[in-house]
Coordinates of C-alpha atoms in Angstrom, one line a residue:
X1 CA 189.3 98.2 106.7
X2 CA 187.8 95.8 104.0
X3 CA 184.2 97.1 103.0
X4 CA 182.4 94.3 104.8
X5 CA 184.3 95.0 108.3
X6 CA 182.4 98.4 108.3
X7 CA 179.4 96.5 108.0
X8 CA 179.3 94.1 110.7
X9 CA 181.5 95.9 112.9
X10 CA 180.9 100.1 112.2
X11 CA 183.6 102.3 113.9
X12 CA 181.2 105.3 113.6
X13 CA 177.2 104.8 113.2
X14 CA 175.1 108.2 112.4
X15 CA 170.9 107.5 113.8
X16 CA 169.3 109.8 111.2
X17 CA 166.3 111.1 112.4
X18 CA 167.3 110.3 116.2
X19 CA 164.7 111.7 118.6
X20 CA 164.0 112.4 122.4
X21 CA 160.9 110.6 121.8
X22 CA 159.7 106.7 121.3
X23 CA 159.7 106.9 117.6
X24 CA 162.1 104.6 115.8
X25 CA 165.0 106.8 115.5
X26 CA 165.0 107.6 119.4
X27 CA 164.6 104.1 120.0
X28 CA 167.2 103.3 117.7
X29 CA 169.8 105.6 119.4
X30 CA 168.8 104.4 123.0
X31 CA 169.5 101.2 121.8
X32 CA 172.5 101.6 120.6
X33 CA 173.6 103.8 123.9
X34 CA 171.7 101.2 126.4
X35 CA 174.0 98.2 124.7
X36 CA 177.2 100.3 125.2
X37 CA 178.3 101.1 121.7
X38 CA 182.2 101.2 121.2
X39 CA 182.3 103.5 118.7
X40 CA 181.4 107.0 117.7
X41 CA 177.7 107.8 117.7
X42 CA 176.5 110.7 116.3
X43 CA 173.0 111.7 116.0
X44 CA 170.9 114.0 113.2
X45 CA 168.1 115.8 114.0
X46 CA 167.6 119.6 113.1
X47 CA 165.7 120.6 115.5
X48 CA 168.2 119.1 118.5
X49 CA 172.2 119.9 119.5
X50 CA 172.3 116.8 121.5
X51 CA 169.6 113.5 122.4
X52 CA 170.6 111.5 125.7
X53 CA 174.4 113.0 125.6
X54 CA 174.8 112.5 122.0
X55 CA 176.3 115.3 119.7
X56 CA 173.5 115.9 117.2
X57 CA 173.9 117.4 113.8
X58 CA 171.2 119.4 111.9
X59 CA 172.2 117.3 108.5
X60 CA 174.1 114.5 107.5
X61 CA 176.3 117.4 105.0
X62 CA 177.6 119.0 108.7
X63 CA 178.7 116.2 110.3
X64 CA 182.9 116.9 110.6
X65 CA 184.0 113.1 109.6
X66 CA 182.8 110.2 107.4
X67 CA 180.7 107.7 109.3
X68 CA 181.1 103.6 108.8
X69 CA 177.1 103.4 108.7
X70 CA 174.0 105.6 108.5
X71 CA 170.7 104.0 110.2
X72 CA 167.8 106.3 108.4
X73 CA 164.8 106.8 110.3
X74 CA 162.8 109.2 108.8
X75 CA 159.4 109.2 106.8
X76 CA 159.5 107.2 103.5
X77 CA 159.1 110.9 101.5
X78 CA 162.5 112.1 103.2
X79 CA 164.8 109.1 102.4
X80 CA 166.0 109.4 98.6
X81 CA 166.9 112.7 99.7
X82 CA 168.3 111.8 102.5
X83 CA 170.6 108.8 100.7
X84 CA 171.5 111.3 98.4
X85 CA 173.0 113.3 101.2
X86 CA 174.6 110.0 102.6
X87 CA 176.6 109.7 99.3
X88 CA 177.6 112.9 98.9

């Protein structure tokens, strides 16, 4: 899939920092459910095993395959970490 394709149209998205609650990454993975997503949604929060029906992964590093896109929503203190975890 040419790299752009994976922009526009993800096959997989992960909602880093996905919550039950009305914070940006819950709202960001209700979204995404509400609007009938095709693909493969996976959530990461450590502190949840699954958010509205979503599998949810303690850390980007567990999650069993590559994802098309990560959609970080997590303080501004976490994300260079958390980046860093998306490339590896």
């Amino acid at each position: 899939m040419p790299r752009l394709d994976r922009f526009f149209s993800p096959a997989s998205i992960a909602v880093i920092g996905a919550s039950r609650s009305e914070k940006i990454g819950g709202r960001i993975l209700r979204t995404l459910l509400k609007h009938e997503y095709p693909g493969t949604l996976v959530a990461v929060n450590p502190a949840a095993t699954e958010i509205d029906g979503v599998k949810c992964y303690a850390s980007v590093s567990v999650i069993p395959s590559a994802v098309d896109m990560a959609l970080i929503a997590v303080p501004a203190t976490q994300v260079p970490d958390t980046l860093q975890a998306c490339a590896d």
